[in-house]
JSON list of C-alpha atoms and ligand atoms in Angstrom, two decimals:
[
{"chain": "A", "resi": 259, "resn": "MET", "atom": "CA", "xyz": [0.00, 0.00, 0.00]},
{"chain": "A", "resi": 260, "resn": "SER", "atom": "CA", "xyz": [1.41, 3.32, -1.02]},
{"chain": "A", "resi": 261, "resn": "GLN", "atom": "CA", "xyz": [-0.35, 5.45, 1.56]},
{"chain": "A", "resi": 262, "resn": "GLU", "atom": "CA", "xyz": [-0.74, 4.77, 5.27]},
{"chain": "A", "resi": 263, "resn": "PRO", "atom": "CA", "xyz": [-4.48, 4.79, 6.08]},
{"chain": "A", "resi": 264, "resn": "LYS", "atom": "CA", "xyz": [-5.70, 7.44, 8.53]},
{"chain": "A", "resi": 265, "resn": "ARG", "atom": "CA", "xyz": [-5.93, 6.28, 12.12]},
{"chain": "A", "resi": 266, "resn": "GLY", "atom": "CA", "xyz": [-8.81, 7.16, 14.42]},
{"chain": "A", "resi": 267, "resn": "HIS", "atom": "CA", "xyz": [-11.94, 5.86, 16.15]},
{"chain": "A", "resi": 268, "resn": "PHE", "atom": "CA", "xyz": [-14.68, 5.97, 13.51]},
{"chain": "A", "resi": 269, "resn": "ALA", "atom": "CA", "xyz": [-15.04, 7.04, 9.91]},
{"chain": "A", "resi": 270, "resn": "LYS", "atom": "CA", "xyz": [-17.20, 10.17, 9.85]},
{"chain": "A", "resi": 271, "resn": "GLU", "atom": "CA", "xyz": [-17.70, 10.71, 6.14]},
{"chain": "A", "resi": 272, "resn": "GLU", "atom": "CA", "xyz": [-18.77, 8.40, 3.40]},
{"chain": "A", "resi": 273, "resn": "GLY", "atom": "CA", "xyz": [-15.81, 6.93, 1.51]},
{"chain": "A", "resi": 274, "resn": "GLU", "atom": "CA", "xyz": [-13.39, 7.69, 4.33]},
{"chain": "A", "resi": 275, "resn": "ILE", "atom": "CA", "xyz": [-11.40, 4.68, 5.51]},
{"chain": "A", "resi": 276, "resn": "ILE", "atom": "CA", "xyz": [-10.04, 4.68, 9.02]},
{"chain": "A", "resi": 277, "resn": "LEU", "atom": "CA", "xyz": [-7.70, 2.19, 10.57]},
{"chain": "A", "resi": 278, "resn": "ARG", "atom": "CA", "xyz": [-8.89, 1.94, 14.12]},
{"chain": "A", "resi": 279, "resn": "GLU", "atom": "CA", "xyz": [-6.43, 2.50, 16.88]},
{"chain": "A", "resi": 280, "resn": "HIS", "atom": "CA", "xyz": [-6.63, -0.79, 18.69]},
{"chain": "A", "resi": 281, "resn": "GLU", "atom": "CA", "xyz": [-4.62, -3.81, 17.75]},
{"chain": "A", "resi": 282, "resn": "TYR", "atom": "CA", "xyz": [-4.84, -7.29, 19.30]},
{"chain": "A", "resi": 283, "resn": "ASP", "atom": "CA", "xyz": [-2.29, -9.98, 18.53]},
{"chain": "A", "resi": 284, "resn": "GLY", "atom": "CA", "xyz": [-1.41, -8.06, 15.41]},
{"chain": "A", "resi": 285, "resn": "ILE", "atom": "CA", "xyz": [-4.97, -7.97, 14.22]},
{"chain": "A", "resi": 286, "resn": "GLN", "atom": "CA", "xyz": [-6.21, -4.53, 13.16]},
{"chain": "A", "resi": 287, "resn": "GLU", "atom": "CA", "xyz": [-9.63, -3.25, 12.14]},
{"chain": "A", "resi": 288, "resn": "TYR", "atom": "CA", "xyz": [-10.81, -0.85, 9.46]},
{"chain": "A", "resi": 289, "resn": "ASP", "atom": "CA", "xyz": [-13.84, 1.35, 9.87]},
{"chain": "A", "resi": 290, "resn": "GLN", "atom": "CA", "xyz": [-16.05, 2.86, 7.17]},
{"chain": "A", "resi": 291, "resn": "LYS", "atom": "CA", "xyz": [-19.17, 4.92, 7.57]},
{"chain": "A", "resi": 292, "resn": "LEU", "atom": "CA", "xyz": [-22.26, 2.79, 7.04]},
{"chain": "A", "resi": 293, "resn": "PRO", "atom": "CA", "xyz": [-24.67, 3.98, 4.34]},
{"chain": "A", "resi": 294, "resn": "ASN", "atom": "CA", "xyz": [-27.72, 5.84, 5.70]},
{"chain": "A", "resi": 295, "resn": "TRP", "atom": "CA", "xyz": [-30.19, 3.37, 4.20]},
{"chain": "A", "resi": 296, "resn": "TRP", "atom": "CA", "xyz": [-28.51, 0.65, 6.25]},
{"chain": "A", "resi": 297, "resn": "LEU", "atom": "CA", "xyz": [-28.48, 2.71, 9.43]},
{"chain": "A", "resi": 298, "resn": "PHE", "atom": "CA", "xyz": [-32.12, 3.69, 9.13]},
{"chain": "A", "resi": 299, "resn": "THR", "atom": "CA", "xyz": [-33.15, 0.10, 8.50]},
{"chain": "A", "resi": 300, "resn": "PHE", "atom": "CA", "xyz": [-31.27, -0.83, 11.66]},
{"chain": "A", "resi": 301, "resn": "TYR", "atom": "CA", "xyz": [-32.78, 1.97, 13.79]},
{"chain": "A", "resi": 302, "resn": "GLY", "atom": "CA", "xyz": [-36.20, 1.21, 12.31]},
{"chain": "A", "resi": 303, "resn": "ALA", "atom": "CA", "xyz": [-35.82, -2.42, 13.38]},
{"chain": "A", "resi": 304, "resn": "ILE", "atom": "CA", "xyz": [-35.11, -1.28, 16.96]},
{"chain": "A", "resi": 305, "resn": "VAL", "atom": "CA", "xyz": [-38.16, 0.98, 16.99]},
{"chain": "A", "resi": 306, "resn": "TRP", "atom": "CA", "xyz": [-40.29, -1.79, 15.47]},
{"chain": "A", "resi": 307, "resn": "PHE", "atom": "CA", "xyz": [-39.08, -4.21, 18.13]},
{"chain": "A", "resi": 308, "resn": "VAL", "atom": "CA", "xyz": [-40.17, -1.89, 20.94]},
{"chain": "A", "resi": 309, "resn": "ILE", "atom": "CA", "xyz": [-43.62, -1.28, 19.41]},
{"chain": "A", "resi": 310, "resn": "HIS", "atom": "CA", "xyz": [-44.17, -4.92, 18.55]},
{"chain": "A", "resi": 311, "resn": "TRP", "atom": "CA", "xyz": [-43.05, -6.09, 21.97]},
{"chain": "A", "resi": 312, "resn": "GLY", "atom": "CA", "xyz": [-45.48, -3.68, 23.65]},
{"chain": "A", "resi": 313, "resn": "VAL", "atom": "CA", "xyz": [-48.38, -4.60, 21.39]},
{"chain": "A", "resi": 314, "resn": "TYR", "atom": "CA", "xyz": [-47.66, -8.34, 21.70]},
{"chain": "A", "resi": 315, "resn": "TYR", "atom": "CA", "xyz": [-47.39, -8.46, 25.48]},
{"chain": "A", "resi": 316, "resn": "TYR", "atom": "CA", "xyz": [-49.73, -5.68, 26.55]},
{"chain": "A", "resi": 317, "resn": "THR", "atom": "CA", "xyz": [-52.62, -5.85, 24.09]},
{"chain": "A", "resi": 318, "resn": "ASP", "atom": "CA", "xyz": [-54.87, -8.57, 22.67]},
{"chain": "A", "resi": 319, "resn": "PHE", "atom": "CA", "xyz": [-53.88, -7.77, 19.08]},
{"chain": "A", "resi": 320, "resn": "PHE", "atom": "CA", "xyz": [-51.76, -10.84, 18.36]},
{"chain": "A", "resi": 321, "resn": "ARG", "atom": "CA", "xyz": [-53.72, -13.45, 20.37]},
{"chain": "A", "resi": 322, "resn": "THR", "atom": "CA", "xyz": [-54.60, -16.51, 18.32]},
{"chain": "A", "resi": 323, "resn": "PRO", "atom": "CA", "xyz": [-58.26, -17.61, 18.35]},
{"chain": "A", "resi": 324, "resn": "GLN", "atom": "CA", "xyz": [-57.13, -20.55, 20.50]},
{"chain": "A", "resi": 325, "resn": "GLU", "atom": "CA", "xyz": [-55.58, -18.25, 23.10]},
{"chain": "A", "resi": 326, "resn": "ARG", "atom": "CA", "xyz": [-58.69, -16.05, 23.09]},
{"chain": "A", "resi": 327, "resn": "VAL", "atom": "CA", "xyz": [-60.91, -19.11, 23.68]},
{"chain": "A", "resi": 328, "resn": "LYS", "atom": "CA", "xyz": [-58.63, -20.20, 26.54]},
{"chain": "A", "resi": 329, "resn": "GLN", "atom": "CA", "xyz": [-58.87, -16.72, 28.07]},
{"chain": "A", "resi": 330, "resn": "GLU", "atom": "CA", "xyz": [-62.65, -16.81, 27.82]},
{"chain": "A", "resi": 331, "resn": "ILE", "atom": "CA", "xyz": [-62.80, -20.25, 29.41]},
{"chain": "A", "resi": 332, "resn": "VAL", "atom": "CA", "xyz": [-60.71, -18.99, 32.31]},
{"chain": "A", "resi": 333, "resn": "ALA", "atom": "CA", "xyz": [-63.01, -15.95, 32.64]},
{"chain": "A", "resi": 334, "resn": "VAL", "atom": "CA", "xyz": [-66.10, -18.20, 32.65]},
{"chain": "A", "resi": 335, "resn": "GLN", "atom": "CA", "xyz": [-64.53, -20.47, 35.28]},
{"chain": "A", "resi": 336, "resn": "GLN", "atom": "CA", "xyz": [-63.68, -17.48, 37.45]},
{"chain": "A", "resi": 337, "resn": "ALA", "atom": "CA", "xyz": [-67.22, -16.13, 37.09]},
{"chain": "A", "resi": 338, "resn": "LYS", "atom": "CA", "xyz": [-68.62, -19.54, 38.09]},
{"chain": "A", "resi": 339, "resn": "ALA", "atom": "CA", "xyz": [-66.30, -19.80, 41.08]},
{"chain": "A", "resi": 340, "resn": "ALA", "atom": "CA", "xyz": [-67.35, -16.31, 42.17]},
{"chain": "A", "resi": 341, "resn": "GLU", "atom": "CA", "xyz": [-71.03, -17.23, 41.73]},
{"chain": "A", "resi": 342, "resn": "LEU", "atom": "CA", "xyz": [-70.55, -20.40, 43.78]},
{"chain": "A", "resi": 343, "resn": "GLU", "atom": "CA", "xyz": [-68.83, -18.47, 46.52]},
{"chain": "A", "resi": 344, "resn": "LYS", "atom": "CA", "xyz": [-71.68, -15.96, 46.58]},
{"chain": "A", "resi": 345, "resn": "THR", "atom": "CA", "xyz": [-74.35, -18.67, 46.61]},
{"chain": "A", "resi": 346, "resn": "LEU", "atom": "CA", "xyz": [-72.54, -20.63, 49.33]},
{"chain": "A", "resi": 347, "resn": "ALA", "atom": "CA", "xyz": [-72.17, -17.54, 51.48]},
{"chain": "A", "resi": 348, "resn": "THR", "atom": "CA", "xyz": [-75.91, -17.60, 52.19]},
{"chain": "A", "resi": 349, "resn": "LEU", "atom": "CA", "xyz": [-76.76, -21.24, 51.44]},
{"chain": "A", "resi": 350, "resn": "ASP", "atom": "CA", "xyz": [-77.18, -23.74, 54.26]},
{"chain": "A", "resi": 351, "resn": "ASP", "atom": "CA", "xyz": [-79.65, -26.43, 55.33]},
{"chain": "A", "resi": 352, "resn": "SER", "atom": "CA", "xyz": [-81.99, -23.89, 56.84]},
{"chain": "A", "resi": 353, "resn": "THR", "atom": "CA", "xyz": [-82.10, -21.41, 53.93]},
{"chain": "A", "resi": 354, "resn": "LEU", "atom": "CA", "xyz": [-82.52, -24.26, 51.44]},
{"chain": "A", "resi": 355, "resn": "VAL", "atom": "CA", "xyz": [-85.55, -25.61, 53.31]},
{"chain": "A", "resi": 356, "resn": "HIS", "atom": "CA", "xyz": [-87.14, -22.39, 54.55]},
{"chain": "A", "resi": 357, "resn": "GLU", "atom": "CA", "xyz": [-86.23, -19.90, 51.82]},
{"chain": "A", "resi": 358, "resn": "TRP", "atom": "CA", "xyz": [-85.36, -21.61, 48.53]},
{"chain": "A", "resi": 359, "resn": "ALA", "atom": "CA", "xyz": [-87.82, -24.54, 48.76]},
{"chain": "A", "resi": 360, "resn": "THR", "atom": "CA", "xyz": [-90.73, -22.35, 49.88]},
{"chain": "A", "resi": 361, "resn": "LYS", "atom": "CA", "xyz": [-90.61, -19.92, 46.97]},
{"chain": "A", "resi": 362, "resn": "PRO", "atom": "CA", "xyz": [-92.86, -21.15, 44.12]},
{"chain": "A", "resi": 363, "resn": "GLU", "atom": "CA", "xyz": [-90.80, -19.38, 41.43]},
{"chain": "A", "resi": 364, "resn": "VAL", "atom": "CA", "xyz": [-87.58, -21.01, 42.68]},
{"chain": "A", "resi": 365, "resn": "VAL", "atom": "CA", "xyz": [-89.19, -24.45, 42.88]},
{"chain": "A", "resi": 366, "resn": "SER", "atom": "CA", "xyz": [-90.71, -24.21, 39.41]},
{"chain": "A", "resi": 367, "resn": "ALA", "atom": "CA", "xyz": [-87.37, -23.06, 37.97]},
{"chain": "A", "resi": 368, "resn": "GLY", "atom": "CA", "xyz": [-85.84, -26.11, 39.69]},
{"chain": "A", "resi": 369, "resn": "GLU", "atom": "CA", "xyz": [-88.52, -28.33, 38.20]},
{"chain": "A", "resi": 370, "resn": "VAL", "atom": "CA", "xyz": [-87.65, -27.15, 34.68]},
{"chain": "A", "resi": 371, "resn": "THR", "atom": "CA", "xyz": [-83.98, -27.94, 35.37]},
{"chain": "A", "resi": 372, "resn": "TYR", "atom": "CA", "xyz": [-84.91, -31.34, 36.81]},
{"chain": "A", "resi": 373, "resn": "LEU", "atom": "CA", "xyz": [-87.17, -32.32, 33.91]},
{"chain": "A", "resi": 374, "resn": "THR", "atom": "CA", "xyz": [-84.55, -31.26, 31.37]},
{"chain": "A", "resi": 375, "resn": "ASN", "atom": "CA", "xyz": [-81.45, -32.77, 32.99]},
{"chain": "A", "resi": 376, "resn": "CYS", "atom": "CA", "xyz": [-82.33, -35.37, 35.60]},
{"chain": "A", "resi": 377, "resn": "THR", "atom": "CA", "xyz": [-85.45, -37.29, 34.52]},
{"chain": "A", "resi": 378, "resn": "ALA", "atom": "CA", "xyz": [-83.51, -39.54, 32.17]},
{"chain": "A", "resi": 379, "resn": "CYS", "atom": "CA", "xyz": [-81.77, -41.22, 35.14]},
{"chain": "A", "resi": 380, "resn": "HIS", "atom": "CA", "xyz": [-83.92, -40.42, 38.18]},
{"chain": "A", "resi": 381, "resn": "GLY", "atom": "CA", "xyz": [-87.41, -40.54, 36.60]},
{"chain": "A", "resi": 382, "resn": "ALA", "atom": "CA", "xyz": [-90.05, -37.82, 36.46]},
{"chain": "A", "resi": 383, "resn": "ASP", "atom": "CA", "xyz": [-91.48, -39.06, 39.80]},
{"chain": "A", "resi": 384, "resn": "LEU", "atom": "CA", "xyz": [-88.00, -39.36, 41.45]},
{"chain": "A", "resi": 385, "resn": "SER", "atom": "CA", "xyz": [-88.34, -43.16, 41.60]},
{"chain": "A", "resi": 386, "resn": "ALA", "atom": "CA", "xyz": [-85.51, -43.85, 39.11]},
{"chain": "A", "resi": 387, "resn": "THR", "atom": "CA", "xyz": [-87.88, -46.01, 37.08]},
{"chain": "A", "resi": 388, "resn": "ILE", "atom": "CA", "xyz": [-89.92, -45.54, 33.95]},
{"chain": "A", "resi": 389, "resn": "SER", "atom": "CA", "xyz": [-93.21, -47.27, 33.12]},
{"chain": "A", "resi": 390, "resn": "ALA", "atom": "CA", "xyz": [-93.04, -49.31, 29.94]},
{"chain": "A", "resi": 391, "resn": "GLY", "atom": "CA", "xyz": [-95.85, -51.68, 28.94]},
{"chain": "A", "resi": 392, "resn": "GLY", "atom": "CA", "xyz": [-97.14, -51.86, 32.50]},
{"chain": "A", "resi": 393, "resn": "ASN", "atom": "CA", "xyz": [-93.70, -52.64, 33.92]},
{"chain": "A", "resi": 394, "resn": "LYS", "atom": "CA", "xyz": [-91.41, -50.45, 35.95]},
{"chain": "A", "resi": 395, "resn": "VAL", "atom": "CA", "xyz": [-88.09, -50.37, 34.16]},
{"chain": "A", "resi": 396, "resn": "PRO", "atom": "CA", "xyz": [-85.15, -49.17, 36.26]},
{"chain": "A", "resi": 397, "resn": "LEU", "atom": "CA", "xyz": [-83.20, -46.12, 35.13]},
{"chain": "A", "resi": 398, "resn": "PRO", "atom": "CA", "xyz": [-79.44, -45.61, 35.74]},
{"chain": "A", "resi": 399, "resn": "GLY", "atom": "CA", "xyz": [-79.81, -43.20, 38.69]},
{"chain": "A", "resi": 400, "resn": "LEU", "atom": "CA", "xyz": [-80.68, -43.82, 42.36]},
{"chain": "A", "resi": 401, "resn": "PRO", "atom": "CA", "xyz": [-84.27, -43.29, 43.50]},
{"chain": "A", "resi": 402, "resn": "LEU", "atom": "CA", "xyz": [-84.61, -39.91, 45.21]},
{"chain": "A", "resi": 403, "resn": "ASN", "atom": "CA", "xyz": [-87.88, -40.68, 47.01]},
{"chain": "A", "resi": 404, "resn": "ASP", "atom": "CA", "xyz": [-86.83, -43.82, 48.94]},
{"chain": "A", "resi": 405, "resn": "HIS", "atom": "CA", "xyz": [-85.65, -42.13, 52.17]},
{"chain": "A", "resi": 406, "resn": "GLN", "atom": "CA", "xyz": [-82.19, -43.54, 51.58]},
{"chain": "A", "resi": 407, "resn": "TRP", "atom": "CA", "xyz": [-79.32, -41.24, 50.93]},
{"chain": "A", "resi": 408, "resn": "LYS", "atom": "CA", "xyz": [-75.99, -42.62, 49.86]},
{"chain": "A", "resi": 409, "resn": "PHE", "atom": "CA", "xyz": [-74.02, -39.42, 50.34]},
{"chain": "A", "resi": 410, "resn": "GLY", "atom": "CA", "xyz": [-75.70, -37.74, 53.31]},
{"chain": "A", "resi": 411, "resn": "SER", "atom": "CA", "xyz": [-79.30, -36.86, 54.08]},
{"chain": "A", "resi": 412, "resn": "LYS", "atom": "CA", "xyz": [-79.06, -33.14, 54.79]},
{"chain": "A", "resi": 413, "resn": "PRO", "atom": "CA", "xyz": [-80.21, -30.57, 52.19]},
{"chain": "A", "resi": 414, "resn": "MET", "atom": "CA", "xyz": [-76.64, -29.29, 51.79]},
{"chain": "A", "resi": 415, "resn": "ASP", "atom": "CA", "xyz": [-75.43, -32.88, 51.20]},
{"chain": "A", "resi": 416, "resn": "LEU", "atom": "CA", "xyz": [-77.77, -33.02, 48.21]},
{"chain": "A", "resi": 417, "resn": "PHE", "atom": "CA", "xyz": [-76.66, -29.61, 46.95]},
{"chain": "A", "resi": 418, "resn": "LYS", "atom": "CA", "xyz": [-72.99, -30.57, 47.21]},
{"chain": "A", "resi": 419, "resn": "LEU", "atom": "CA", "xyz": [-73.45, -33.95, 45.57]},
{"chain": "A", "resi": 420, "resn": "ILE", "atom": "CA", "xyz": [-75.40, -32.45, 42.65]},
{"chain": "A", "resi": 421, "resn": "ASN", "atom": "CA", "xyz": [-72.88, -29.60, 42.36]},
{"chain": "A", "resi": 422, "resn": "VAL", "atom": "CA", "xyz": [-69.67, -31.65, 42.34]},
{"chain": "A", "resi": 423, "resn": "GLY", "atom": "CA", "xyz": [-70.96, -35.09, 41.32]},
{"chain": "A", "resi": 424, "resn": "SER", "atom": "CA", "xyz": [-70.17, -38.49, 42.83]},
{"chain": "A", "resi": 425, "resn": "PRO", "atom": "CA", "xyz": [-67.26, -38.36, 45.25]},
{"chain": "A", "resi": 426, "resn": "PRO", "atom": "CA", "xyz": [-64.10, -39.97, 43.87]},
{"chain": "A", "resi": 427, "resn": "GLU", "atom": "CA", "xyz": [-64.35, -42.86, 46.35]},
{"chain": "A", "resi": 428, "resn": "SER", "atom": "CA", "xyz": [-67.84, -43.83, 45.13]},
{"chain": "A", "resi": 429, "resn": "SER", "atom": "CA", "xyz": [-67.85, -46.93, 42.95]},
{"chain": "A", "resi": 430, "resn": "GLY", "atom": "CA", "xyz": [-71.11, -45.63, 41.48]},
{"chain": "A", "resi": 431, "resn": "HIS", "atom": "CA", "xyz": [-74.53, -47.23, 41.19]},
{"chain": "A", "resi": 432, "resn": "ASN", "atom": "CA", "xyz": [-74.17, -50.30, 38.94]},
{"chain": "A", "resi": 433, "resn": "GLY", "atom": "CA", "xyz": [-70.97, -48.62, 37.84]},
{"chain": "A", "resi": 434, "resn": "ALA", "atom": "CA", "xyz": [-72.71, -45.34, 36.90]},
{"chain": "A", "resi": 435, "resn": "LYS", "atom": "CA", "xyz": [-71.64, -42.10, 38.57]},
{"chain": "A", "resi": 436, "resn": "MET", "atom": "CA", "xyz": [-73.18, -38.66, 38.84]},
{"chain": "A", "resi": 437, "resn": "GLN", "atom": "CA", "xyz": [-71.55, -35.91, 36.89]},
{"chain": "A", "resi": 438, "resn": "ALA", "atom": "CA", "xyz": [-70.70, -32.52, 38.45]},
{"chain": "A", "resi": 439, "resn": "TRP", "atom": "CA", "xyz": [-73.80, -30.53, 37.47]},
{"chain": "A", "resi": 440, "resn": "GLY", "atom": "CA", "xyz": [-72.36, -27.30, 38.88]},
{"chain": "A", "resi": 441, "resn": "GLN", "atom": "CA", "xyz": [-70.06, -27.19, 35.87]},
{"chain": "A", "resi": 442, "resn": "THR", "atom": "CA", "xyz": [-72.84, -27.14, 33.29]},
{"chain": "A", "resi": 443, "resn": "LEU", "atom": "CA", "xyz": [-75.74, -25.65, 35.25]},
{"chain": "A", "resi": 444, "resn": "GLY", "atom": "CA", "xyz": [-73.93, -23.31, 37.65]},
{"chain": "A", "resi": 445, "resn": "PRO", "atom": "CA", "xyz": [-74.58, -23.14, 41.41]},
{"chain": "A", "resi": 446, "resn": "LYS", "atom": "CA", "xyz": [-77.81, -21.12, 41.18]},
{"chain": "A", "resi": 447, "resn": "LYS", "atom": "CA", "xyz": [-79.57, -23.75, 39.07]},
{"chain": "A", "resi": 448, "resn": "VAL", "atom": "CA", "xyz": [-78.16, -26.51, 41.27]},
{"chain": "A", "resi": 449, "resn": "ALA", "atom": "CA", "xyz": [-79.61, -24.75, 44.34]},
{"chain": "A", "resi": 450, "resn": "GLU", "atom": "CA", "xyz": [-82.95, -24.39, 42.52]},
{"chain": "A", "resi": 451, "resn": "VAL", "atom": "CA", "xyz": [-83.05, -28.06, 41.56]},
{"chain": "A", "resi": 452, "resn": "THR", "atom": "CA", "xyz": [-82.16, -28.99, 45.16]},
{"chain": "A", "resi": 453, "resn": "ALA", "atom": "CA", "xyz": [-85.04, -26.77, 46.30]},
{"chain": "A", "resi": 454, "resn": "TYR", "atom": "CA", "xyz": [-87.33, -28.60, 43.88]},
{"chain": "A", "resi": 455, "resn": "LEU", "atom": "CA", "xyz": [-86.30, -31.98, 45.33]},
{"chain": "A", "resi": 456, "resn": "ILE", "atom": "CA", "xyz": [-86.75, -30.71, 48.90]},
{"chain": "A", "resi": 457, "resn": "ALA", "atom": "CA", "xyz": [-90.24, -29.42, 48.05]},
{"chain": "A", "resi": 458, "resn": "LYS", "atom": "CA", "xyz": [-91.16, -32.88, 46.72]},
{"chain": "A", "resi": 459, "resn": "LEU", "atom": "CA", "xyz": [-89.72, -34.77, 49.69]},
{"chain": "A", "resi": 460, "resn": "PRO", "atom": "CA", "xyz": [-91.71, -35.73, 52.79]},
{"chain": "A", "resi": 461, "resn": "GLU", "atom": "CA", "xyz": [-91.92, -33.41, 55.79]},
{"chain": "A", "resi": 462, "resn": "ASP", "atom": "CA", "xyz": [-89.38, -35.29, 57.93]},
{"chain": "A", "resi": 463, "resn": "PHE", "atom": "CA", "xyz": [-86.64, -34.34, 55.46]},
{"chain": "A", "resi": 464, "resn": "LYS", "atom": "CA", "xyz": [-87.48, -30.69, 56.06]},
{"chain": "A", "resi": 465, "resn": "ASP", "atom": "CA", "xyz": [-87.31, -30.99, 59.82]},
{"chain": "A", "resi": 466, "resn": "ILE", "atom": "CA", "xyz": [-84.63, -28.36, 60.16]},
{"chain": "A", "resi": 467, "resn": "PRO", "atom": "CA", "xyz": [-85.06, -25.31, 62.40]},
{"chain": "A", "resi": 468, "resn": "ALA", "atom": "CA", "xyz": [-85.59, -21.98, 60.65]},
{"chain": "A", "resi": 469, "resn": "LYS", "atom": "CA", "xyz": [-83.05, -19.28, 61.40]},
{"chain": "B", "resi": 767, "resn": "HEC", "atom": "C1", "xyz": [-76.72, -40.10, 33.52]},
{"chain": "B", "resi": 767, "resn": "HEC", "atom": "C2", "xyz": [-77.55, -40.42, 34.65]},
{"chain": "B", "resi": 767, "resn": "HEC", "atom": "C3", "xyz": [-77.84, -39.37, 35.68]},
{"chain": "B", "resi": 767, "resn": "HEC", "atom": "C4", "xyz": [-78.34, -38.09, 35.50]},
{"chain": "B", "resi": 767, "resn": "HEC", "atom": "C5", "xyz": [-78.72, -37.44, 34.20]},
{"chain": "B", "resi": 767, "resn": "HEC", "atom": "C6", "xyz": [-78.47, -37.52, 36.81]},
{"chain": "B", "resi": 767, "resn": "HEC", "atom": "N1", "xyz": [-78.07, -38.40, 37.77]},
{"chain": "B", "resi": 767, "resn": "HEC", "atom": "FE1", "xyz": [-78.17, -38.15, 39.78]},
{"chain": "B", "resi": 767, "resn": "HEC", "atom": "N2", "xyz": [-77.34, -39.96, 40.05]},
{"chain": "B", "resi": 767, "resn": "HEC", "atom": "C7", "xyz": [-76.96, -40.83, 39.05]},
{"chain": "B", "resi": 767, "resn": "HEC", "atom": "C8", "xyz": [-76.26, -41.94, 39.64]},
{"chain": "B", "resi": 767, "resn": "HEC", "atom": "C9", "xyz": [-75.67, -43.10, 38.85]},
{"chain": "B", "resi": 767, "resn": "HEC", "atom": "C10", "xyz": [-76.20, -41.71, 41.02]},
{"chain": "B", "resi": 767, "resn": "HEC", "atom": "C11", "xyz": [-75.48, -42.57, 42.06]},
{"chain": "B", "resi": 767, "resn": "HEC", "atom": "C12", "xyz": [-74.04, -42.09, 42.08]},
{"chain": "B", "resi": 767, "resn": "HEC", "atom": "C13", "xyz": [-73.10, -42.92, 42.89]},
{"chain": "B", "resi": 767, "resn": "HEC", "atom": "O1", "xyz": [-73.51, -43.90, 43.51]},
{"chain": "B", "resi": 767, "resn": "HEC", "atom": "O2", "xyz": [-71.91, -42.54, 42.90]},
{"chain": "B", "resi": 767, "resn": "HEC", "atom": "C14", "xyz": [-76.92, -40.48, 41.26]},
{"chain": "B", "resi": 767, "resn": "HEC", "atom": "C15", "xyz": [-77.15, -39.92, 42.51]},
{"chain": "B", "resi": 767, "resn": "HEC", "atom": "C16", "xyz": [-77.88, -38.80, 42.74]},
{"chain": "B", "resi": 767, "resn": "HEC", "atom": "C17", "xyz": [-78.27, -38.32, 44.05]},
{"chain": "B", "resi": 767, "resn": "HEC", "atom": "C18", "xyz": [-77.99, -39.01, 45.37]},
{"chain": "B", "resi": 767, "resn": "HEC", "atom": "C19", "xyz": [-79.08, -40.04, 45.58]},
{"chain": "B", "resi": 767, "resn": "HEC", "atom": "C20", "xyz": [-78.99, -40.85, 46.85]},
{"chain": "B", "resi": 767, "resn": "HEC", "atom": "O3", "xyz": [-79.84, -41.71, 47.02]},
{"chain": "B", "resi": 767, "resn": "HEC", "atom": "O4", "xyz": [-78.10, -40.59, 47.67]},
{"chain": "B", "resi": 767, "resn": "HEC", "atom": "C21", "xyz": [-78.96, -37.16, 43.86]},
{"chain": "B", "resi": 767, "resn": "HEC", "atom": "C22", "xyz": [-79.57, -36.26, 44.92]},
{"chain": "B", "resi": 767, "resn": "HEC", "atom": "C23", "xyz": [-78.99, -36.90, 42.44]},
{"chain": "B", "resi": 767, "resn": "HEC", "atom": "N3", "xyz": [-78.34, -37.92, 41.79]},
{"chain": "B", "resi": 767, "resn": "HEC", "atom": "C24", "xyz": [-79.60, -35.81, 41.85]},
{"chain": "B", "resi": 767, "resn": "HEC", "atom": "C25", "xyz": [-79.55, -35.55, 40.48]},
{"chain": "B", "resi": 767, "resn": "HEC", "atom": "C26", "xyz": [-80.02, -34.32, 39.89]},
{"chain": "B", "resi": 767, "resn": "HEC", "atom": "C27", "xyz": [-80.65, -33.16, 40.64]},
{"chain": "B", "resi": 767, "resn": "HEC", "atom": "C28", "xyz": [-79.82, -34.43, 38.55]},
{"chain": "B", "resi": 767, "resn": "HEC", "atom": "C29", "xyz": [-80.09, -33.41, 37.47]},
{"chain": "B", "resi": 767, "resn": "HEC", "atom": "C30", "xyz": [-79.45, -32.14, 37.62]},
{"chain": "B", "resi": 767, "resn": "HEC", "atom": "C31", "xyz": [-79.24, -35.75, 38.30]},
{"chain": "B", "resi": 767, "resn": "HEC", "atom": "N4", "xyz": [-79.07, -36.38, 39.50]},
{"chain": "B", "resi": 767, "resn": "HEC", "atom": "C32", "xyz": [-78.95, -36.24, 37.05]},
{"chain": "B", "resi": 767, "resn": "HEC", "atom": "C33", "xyz": [-77.20, -40.68, 37.71]},
{"chain": "B", "resi": 767, "resn": "HEC", "atom": "C34", "xyz": [-77.68, -39.53, 37.11]}
]
């Protein structure tokens, strides 16, 4: 090379070639000014990163439909848990018998729920049978009018069983178990259907002091 290149830190003008001052193990480094188009692409990428990062993590803009569905499921579950907590705050044996089961509108709402969801296994008359050709054919559920309660005989025992289904330790009735109705119906409807059952049951079941 005929001419020694200029030494310095950075090239400041386009076309200028600088030999940088440092040298390691005999290795030296040139510097040239980067073209503006390259620099602006680089700075633009940094700005884009910041915007994208903010939008991605702090807004819903880039959520996939799957993630949105998951979010909604979580919201529904939280709403149900909150509703259950609210219902349970006032629900006990006494209120079920003396408040829920004495209100005609609650009982008839419970009847609609029962006829839609429960008759198939427990029968329209709670006997867990259906009449077919003069015979009583058993249905999969337990009779609810036989004065025998497998999981507790208090009104709240019924509410809890209907809400969360057969306990894990139950081997079921002929192998069949009760599903957790609270998940599909929600606690309010479960309380209504419990009120409907209580209203249909004999007086001794309701022998619970009023508050
Ligand atoms: C698919 C059939 C099926 C449906 C539908 C069903 N159950 Fe059941 N139910 C059962 C079975 C089976 C058992 C016994 C569970 C066990 O032994 O673990 C049971 C048990 C019960 C018991 C306890 C009975 C006892 O003698 O201790 C109650 C109360 C009850 N169900 C209420 C309901 C209500 C209310 C609904 C509607 C919201 C309903 N069931 C819908 C099958 C059903």
